[in-house]
Amino acid sequence: MSGVTTRAVGPDEAEMRLDRWFRQHYPGLGHGRLEKLLRKGEIRVDGKRAKSNQRLAAGQAVRVPPLDDAATAPRAPATAPPPVAESEAEDLRARVLWRDAAVIAIDKPAGMAVQGGIRTGRHLDALLDALTFDAAERPRLVHRLDRDTSGVLLLARTAPAARALTAAFRSKDAIKEYWAITVGVPSPRQGRIDWALTKSAHGKAAMAEKAHAHAKKDSEAKRAITDFRVVEAAGKRAAWLALWPRTGRTHQLRVHCVGMGTPILGDGKYGGRDAFIQGAEVAPGLHLHARRIVCPHPLHPGRTIAVTAPLPPAMARSFKYLGFDPSAEIEPPPE
């Protein structure tokens, strides 16, 4: 059993969540016990009570109460991912849209998971050694895309760049634009969706109105905001939407589109049968694409990174079938 200790947050741990910091330093401390210690005030940051999702700053002092040997035991060595096949490496490198000393942007294909998990085999995180290029370390993930969503994904090449990009996404300095095809045409044709989402809603193919009603009663509900605009419509059966998420909740765009009564084409998880157009010769799969990201450069104040990903071939075929012109100019909504 250890006694009370105080540990300083290291420079490379800035912007890390407190629960992740404990997982790194005390891998045997379960999440339930961590939350209990936080509620009792036994864990403190700079002498103040803290929450598990608190972001840390370099130099802060974390009070760690007495813990048993199991909690302080070192983590078992992680199993190294299998080496990246040269064909996989070449395919991934061909998807690089931007590369400098701090940032790499790739065009993630639909169907590729960003990180591993249950029933997830090969994933992007296991392939990042292929994108080391001339750097001393492999690039780091700083945000996520759904497995079935294609488009721009940023990677940080250094720890300082990772911290700066993470801060940009959290502070909304990074602007993300998505393109989607919906079944039906939203009314009105542009506006803002401001509905809270809950974790329980994410796992159900339920209407977003129900999720929103549930969220009002759920203290864990998180506010979710999306701006949208109909760029073109194919009669009343389909629309091309530009979407700008102002928050980053799991499956936010998919649930918000269902809530408008116009699910994203191919999104059977949330839209059920309503997410398909009977008899239409459109490509299979989710029609959601991370089209563009604009954000401050992490290492050069005043400079901007702006990256655009081309439509994937399958989604381009659906655009052509429905008569949508992907070269149309889109004016973003005001902030």
Coordinates of C-alpha atoms in Angstrom, one line a residue:
M1 CA 0.0 0.0 0.0
S2 CA 1.4 3.4 -1.0
G3 CA 1.1 6.6 1.0
V4 CA -0.2 9.9 -0.2
T5 CA 2.0 11.2 -3.0
T6 CA 2.0 14.3 -5.2
R7 CA 3.0 14.1 -8.8
A8 CA 3.7 16.9 -11.3
V9 CA 2.1 16.8 -14.7
G10 CA 4.8 16.5 -17.3
P11 CA 5.2 18.7 -20.4
D12 CA 4.1 15.9 -22.7
E13 CA 1.0 15.3 -20.6
A14 CA -0.4 18.8 -21.1
E15 CA -4.1 18.7 -22.3
M16 CA -4.4 15.1 -21.2
R17 CA -7.6 14.1 -19.4
L18 CA -7.2 13.3 -15.7
D19 CA -8.7 9.8 -16.1
R20 CA -6.3 9.0 -19.0
W21 CA -3.4 10.4 -16.8
F22 CA -4.3 7.9 -14.1
R23 CA -4.6 5.0 -16.6
Q24 CA -1.1 5.8 -17.8
H25 CA 0.5 6.1 -14.3
Y26 CA -1.8 3.7 -12.3
P27 CA -3.1 1.1 -14.8
G28 CA -4.5 -1.2 -12.1
L29 CA -6.8 1.5 -10.8
G30 CA -10.3 0.8 -12.2
H31 CA -12.5 3.6 -13.5
G32 CA -15.2 3.0 -10.9
R33 CA -12.7 3.3 -8.0
L34 CA -11.1 6.4 -9.6
E35 CA -14.6 8.0 -9.8
K36 CA -15.2 7.2 -6.1
L37 CA -11.9 8.7 -5.1
L38 CA -12.7 11.8 -7.0
R39 CA -16.2 12.1 -5.5
K40 CA -14.7 11.8 -2.0
G41 CA -12.1 14.5 -2.8
E42 CA -9.2 12.2 -2.2
I43 CA -7.7 13.0 -5.6
R44 CA -7.1 16.7 -6.1
V45 CA -5.4 18.9 -8.8
D46 CA -3.5 21.9 -7.4
G47 CA -5.3 21.3 -4.1
K48 CA -8.8 21.5 -5.7
R49 CA -11.4 18.9 -6.3
A50 CA -11.4 17.5 -9.8
K51 CA -13.4 15.5 -12.3
S52 CA -12.2 12.7 -14.5
N53 CA -12.7 14.6 -17.7
Q54 CA -10.6 17.6 -16.5
R55 CA -7.8 18.6 -18.9
L56 CA -4.4 18.9 -17.2
A57 CA -1.7 21.6 -17.7
A58 CA 2.0 21.0 -17.5
G59 CA 3.3 21.6 -14.0
Q60 CA 0.1 21.0 -12.2
A61 CA 0.3 18.9 -9.0
V62 CA -1.9 15.8 -8.7
R63 CA -2.6 14.5 -5.2
V64 CA -2.7 10.7 -5.3
P65 CA -4.2 9.0 -2.2
P66 CA -2.9 5.7 -0.8
L67 CA -3.3 2.9 -3.3
D68 CA -2.8 -0.8 -3.1
D69 CA -0.1 -2.6 -5.0
A70 CA -2.5 -3.8 -7.7
A71 CA -3.3 -0.2 -8.7
T72 CA 0.3 0.8 -8.8
A73 CA 1.6 -2.3 -10.6
P74 CA 3.1 -1.5 -14.0
R75 CA 1.1 -2.1 -17.1
A76 CA 1.8 -5.3 -19.0
P77 CA 3.7 -4.6 -22.2
A78 CA 1.4 -4.1 -25.1
T79 CA 1.4 -6.5 -27.9
A80 CA 3.1 -4.9 -30.8
P81 CA 0.9 -4.6 -33.9
P82 CA 1.9 -6.8 -36.8
P83 CA 4.3 -5.1 -39.3
V84 CA 2.7 -3.0 -42.0
A85 CA 2.8 -4.8 -45.4
E86 CA 4.4 -2.7 -48.1
S87 CA 1.3 -2.7 -50.2
E88 CA -0.7 -1.3 -47.3
A89 CA 1.9 1.3 -46.6
E90 CA 1.9 2.4 -50.3
D91 CA -1.9 2.6 -50.3
L92 CA -1.9 4.8 -47.2
R93 CA 0.9 7.1 -48.4
A94 CA -1.0 7.6 -51.6
R95 CA -3.9 9.0 -49.5
V96 CA -1.7 11.8 -48.0
L97 CA -3.3 15.2 -48.8
W98 CA -1.0 17.4 -46.7
R99 CA 2.4 16.9 -45.1
D100 CA 4.8 19.3 -43.4
A101 CA 7.0 19.0 -40.3
A102 CA 4.0 19.2 -37.9
V103 CA 0.9 17.8 -39.6
I104 CA -0.1 15.0 -42.0
A105 CA -3.6 15.0 -43.4
I106 CA -4.9 11.8 -45.1
D107 CA -8.1 10.9 -47.0
K108 CA -9.4 8.1 -44.9
P109 CA -11.4 5.5 -46.9
A110 CA -14.9 4.4 -45.8
G111 CA -14.8 1.1 -44.0
M112 CA -11.5 1.7 -42.2
A113 CA -11.7 2.0 -38.4
V114 CA -9.5 4.7 -36.9
Q115 CA -8.7 2.7 -33.7
G116 CA -9.0 -0.9 -32.6
G117 CA -11.8 -2.3 -30.6
I118 CA -14.1 -5.3 -30.2
R119 CA -14.6 -7.0 -33.5
T120 CA -12.1 -4.6 -35.1
G121 CA -9.2 -6.2 -37.0
R122 CA -6.9 -3.9 -39.0
H123 CA -7.3 -0.2 -38.2
L124 CA -5.6 3.0 -39.0
D125 CA -3.8 3.3 -35.7
A126 CA -1.9 0.1 -36.4
L127 CA -0.7 1.4 -39.8
L128 CA 0.7 4.7 -38.7
D129 CA 4.3 3.5 -38.8
A130 CA 3.9 3.8 -42.6
L131 CA 3.5 7.5 -42.3
T132 CA 6.6 8.2 -40.2
F133 CA 8.5 9.4 -43.3
D134 CA 11.5 11.5 -42.1
A135 CA 10.2 12.0 -38.5
A136 CA 11.7 10.5 -35.4
E137 CA 8.3 9.2 -34.2
R138 CA 5.1 7.9 -35.7
P139 CA 2.2 10.4 -36.1
R140 CA -0.5 10.7 -33.5
L141 CA -4.3 10.7 -33.8
V142 CA -5.9 14.0 -32.7
H143 CA -9.5 13.4 -33.7
R144 CA -11.7 10.6 -35.1
L145 CA -13.9 9.7 -38.0
D146 CA -16.5 6.9 -38.0
R147 CA -15.5 3.7 -39.6
D148 CA -18.0 4.2 -42.4
T149 CA -17.2 7.9 -43.0
S150 CA -14.6 8.9 -45.5
G151 CA -12.6 12.1 -45.8
V152 CA -10.0 14.4 -44.2
L153 CA -8.3 13.1 -41.0
L154 CA -5.5 15.1 -39.4
L155 CA -2.5 13.5 -37.7
A156 CA 0.1 15.3 -35.5
R157 CA 3.8 14.5 -36.2
T158 CA 5.1 15.8 -32.8
A159 CA 3.8 16.1 -29.2
P160 CA 3.5 19.9 -29.3
A161 CA 1.6 19.7 -32.6
A162 CA -0.8 17.1 -31.0
R163 CA -1.5 19.4 -28.1
A164 CA -2.1 22.4 -30.4
L165 CA -4.4 20.5 -32.7
T166 CA -6.3 19.0 -29.8
A167 CA -6.8 22.5 -28.4
A168 CA -8.0 23.8 -31.8
F169 CA -10.6 21.1 -32.1
R170 CA -11.8 21.6 -28.5
S171 CA -11.9 25.4 -28.8
K172 CA -13.8 25.3 -32.2
D173 CA -10.9 27.1 -34.0
A174 CA -11.0 24.1 -36.4
I175 CA -13.8 24.3 -38.9
K176 CA -15.0 21.0 -40.3
E177 CA -17.3 20.7 -43.4
Y178 CA -19.0 17.4 -44.2
W179 CA -21.0 16.4 -47.3
A180 CA -23.9 14.0 -47.1
I181 CA -26.8 12.7 -49.2
T182 CA -30.0 12.4 -47.3
V183 CA -33.2 10.5 -48.1
G184 CA -35.7 13.3 -48.4
V185 CA -35.1 17.1 -48.3
P186 CA -34.9 18.9 -44.9
S187 CA -37.3 21.7 -44.2
P188 CA -36.2 24.4 -43.8
R189 CA -33.3 24.0 -46.2
Q190 CA -30.8 25.6 -43.9
G191 CA -30.4 26.2 -40.2
R192 CA -28.9 25.1 -37.0
I193 CA -29.7 21.9 -35.0
D194 CA -29.1 22.2 -31.3
W195 CA -30.1 18.9 -29.6
A196 CA -28.4 17.2 -26.7
L197 CA -27.3 13.6 -27.2
T198 CA -26.8 10.8 -24.7
K199 CA -24.5 7.8 -24.8
S200 CA -27.6 5.5 -24.6
A201 CA -29.0 7.1 -27.8
H202 CA -25.8 6.4 -29.8
G203 CA -26.3 2.6 -29.7
K204 CA -29.9 2.6 -30.9
A205 CA -31.4 3.0 -34.4
A206 CA -33.9 5.4 -32.8
M207 CA -35.3 8.7 -34.0
A208 CA -33.3 11.6 -32.8
E209 CA -36.5 13.3 -31.4
K210 CA -36.7 10.4 -28.9
A211 CA -33.0 10.7 -28.1
H212 CA -33.5 14.4 -27.6
A213 CA -36.5 13.9 -25.3
H214 CA -34.4 11.3 -23.3
A215 CA -31.5 13.7 -23.2
K216 CA -33.5 16.4 -21.4
K217 CA -33.9 14.0 -18.5
D218 CA -30.3 12.7 -18.6
S219 CA -27.7 14.6 -16.5
E220 CA -25.1 13.1 -18.7
A221 CA -26.5 14.5 -21.9
K222 CA -24.1 16.5 -24.0
R223 CA -25.1 19.5 -26.1
A224 CA -24.7 18.9 -29.8
I225 CA -24.8 21.6 -32.5
T226 CA -24.8 21.3 -36.2
D227 CA -25.2 23.9 -38.9
F228 CA -26.6 22.6 -42.2
R229 CA -27.5 23.8 -45.7
V230 CA -29.2 22.0 -48.7
V231 CA -26.9 22.5 -51.6
E232 CA -29.0 20.7 -54.2
A233 CA -32.1 18.5 -54.2
A234 CA -33.3 15.7 -56.4
G235 CA -37.0 16.4 -56.3
K236 CA -38.3 15.3 -52.9
R237 CA -36.5 12.0 -52.7
A238 CA -32.9 13.1 -51.9
A239 CA -30.7 16.1 -51.0
W240 CA -27.1 17.0 -50.9
L241 CA -26.3 18.6 -47.6
A242 CA -23.3 20.5 -46.4
L243 CA -22.9 20.1 -42.6
W244 CA -20.7 22.0 -40.2
P245 CA -20.6 20.3 -36.7
R246 CA -19.9 22.9 -34.0
T247 CA -19.5 20.2 -31.4
G248 CA -17.9 16.8 -31.7
R249 CA -20.3 14.2 -30.3
T250 CA -20.3 10.6 -31.4
H251 CA -22.4 10.0 -34.5
Q252 CA -23.8 13.6 -34.1
L253 CA -24.4 14.3 -37.8
R254 CA -26.1 10.9 -38.3
V255 CA -28.5 11.4 -35.4
H256 CA -29.2 15.0 -36.2
C257 CA -30.1 14.1 -39.8
V258 CA -32.5 11.4 -38.6
G259 CA -34.0 13.9 -36.2
M260 CA -34.9 16.2 -39.2
G261 CA -36.7 13.3 -40.8
T262 CA -34.0 12.9 -43.5
P263 CA -31.6 10.1 -42.6
I264 CA -28.3 9.9 -44.3
L265 CA -28.4 7.6 -47.3
G266 CA -27.2 4.1 -46.3
D267 CA -27.4 4.8 -42.5
G268 CA -29.4 1.7 -41.5
K269 CA -28.1 1.9 -37.9
Y270 CA -30.1 5.1 -37.2
G271 CA -32.5 5.5 -40.1
G272 CA -33.5 1.9 -40.5
R273 CA -35.4 1.2 -43.8
D274 CA -36.0 5.0 -44.2
A275 CA -32.3 5.4 -45.0
F276 CA -32.6 3.7 -48.4
I277 CA -34.2 4.8 -51.7
Q278 CA -36.1 1.9 -53.2
G279 CA -35.2 1.3 -56.8
A280 CA -32.5 4.0 -56.9
E281 CA -29.2 3.0 -58.6
V282 CA -27.0 4.5 -55.8
A283 CA -23.9 3.1 -54.3
P284 CA -24.2 1.0 -51.1
G285 CA -22.8 2.3 -47.8
L286 CA -23.0 5.4 -45.7
H287 CA -23.1 8.6 -47.8
L288 CA -21.2 10.8 -45.4
H289 CA -17.8 12.5 -46.3
A290 CA -15.5 14.7 -44.3
R291 CA -15.0 17.1 -47.1
R292 CA -12.8 19.9 -45.6
I293 CA -10.9 21.0 -42.5
V294 CA -9.5 24.5 -41.9
C295 CA -7.6 25.1 -38.7
P296 CA -4.7 27.2 -37.4
H297 CA -1.3 25.7 -38.0
P298 CA -0.1 24.2 -34.7
L299 CA 3.5 25.6 -34.9
H300 CA 3.2 28.8 -37.0
P301 CA 0.9 31.5 -35.6
G302 CA -1.0 33.3 -38.3
R303 CA -0.8 30.4 -40.8
T304 CA -3.7 28.2 -41.6
I305 CA -4.0 24.6 -42.7
A306 CA -6.8 24.0 -45.3
V307 CA -7.3 20.5 -46.6
T308 CA -10.0 19.1 -48.9
A309 CA -10.7 15.5 -49.7
P310 CA -12.2 14.4 -53.1
L311 CA -15.4 12.5 -53.1
P312 CA -14.8 8.8 -52.9
P313 CA -15.7 7.0 -56.1
A314 CA -18.8 5.3 -54.7
M315 CA -20.3 8.6 -53.4
A316 CA -19.3 10.3 -56.7
R317 CA -21.4 7.7 -58.6
S318 CA -24.4 8.5 -56.4
F319 CA -23.9 12.2 -57.0
K320 CA -23.9 11.6 -60.7
Y321 CA -27.0 9.4 -60.6
L322 CA -28.9 12.0 -58.6
G323 CA -27.7 14.9 -60.8
F324 CA -25.7 16.7 -58.1
D325 CA -22.8 18.9 -59.3
P326 CA -19.9 18.5 -56.8
S327 CA -18.2 21.6 -58.3
A328 CA -21.0 23.9 -56.9
E329 CA -19.8 26.6 -54.6
I330 CA -20.9 26.4 -51.0
E331 CA -21.0 29.4 -48.8
P332 CA -20.5 28.4 -45.1
P333 CA -23.0 29.8 -42.5
P334 CA -22.0 32.6 -40.2
E335 CA -20.4 31.5 -36.9

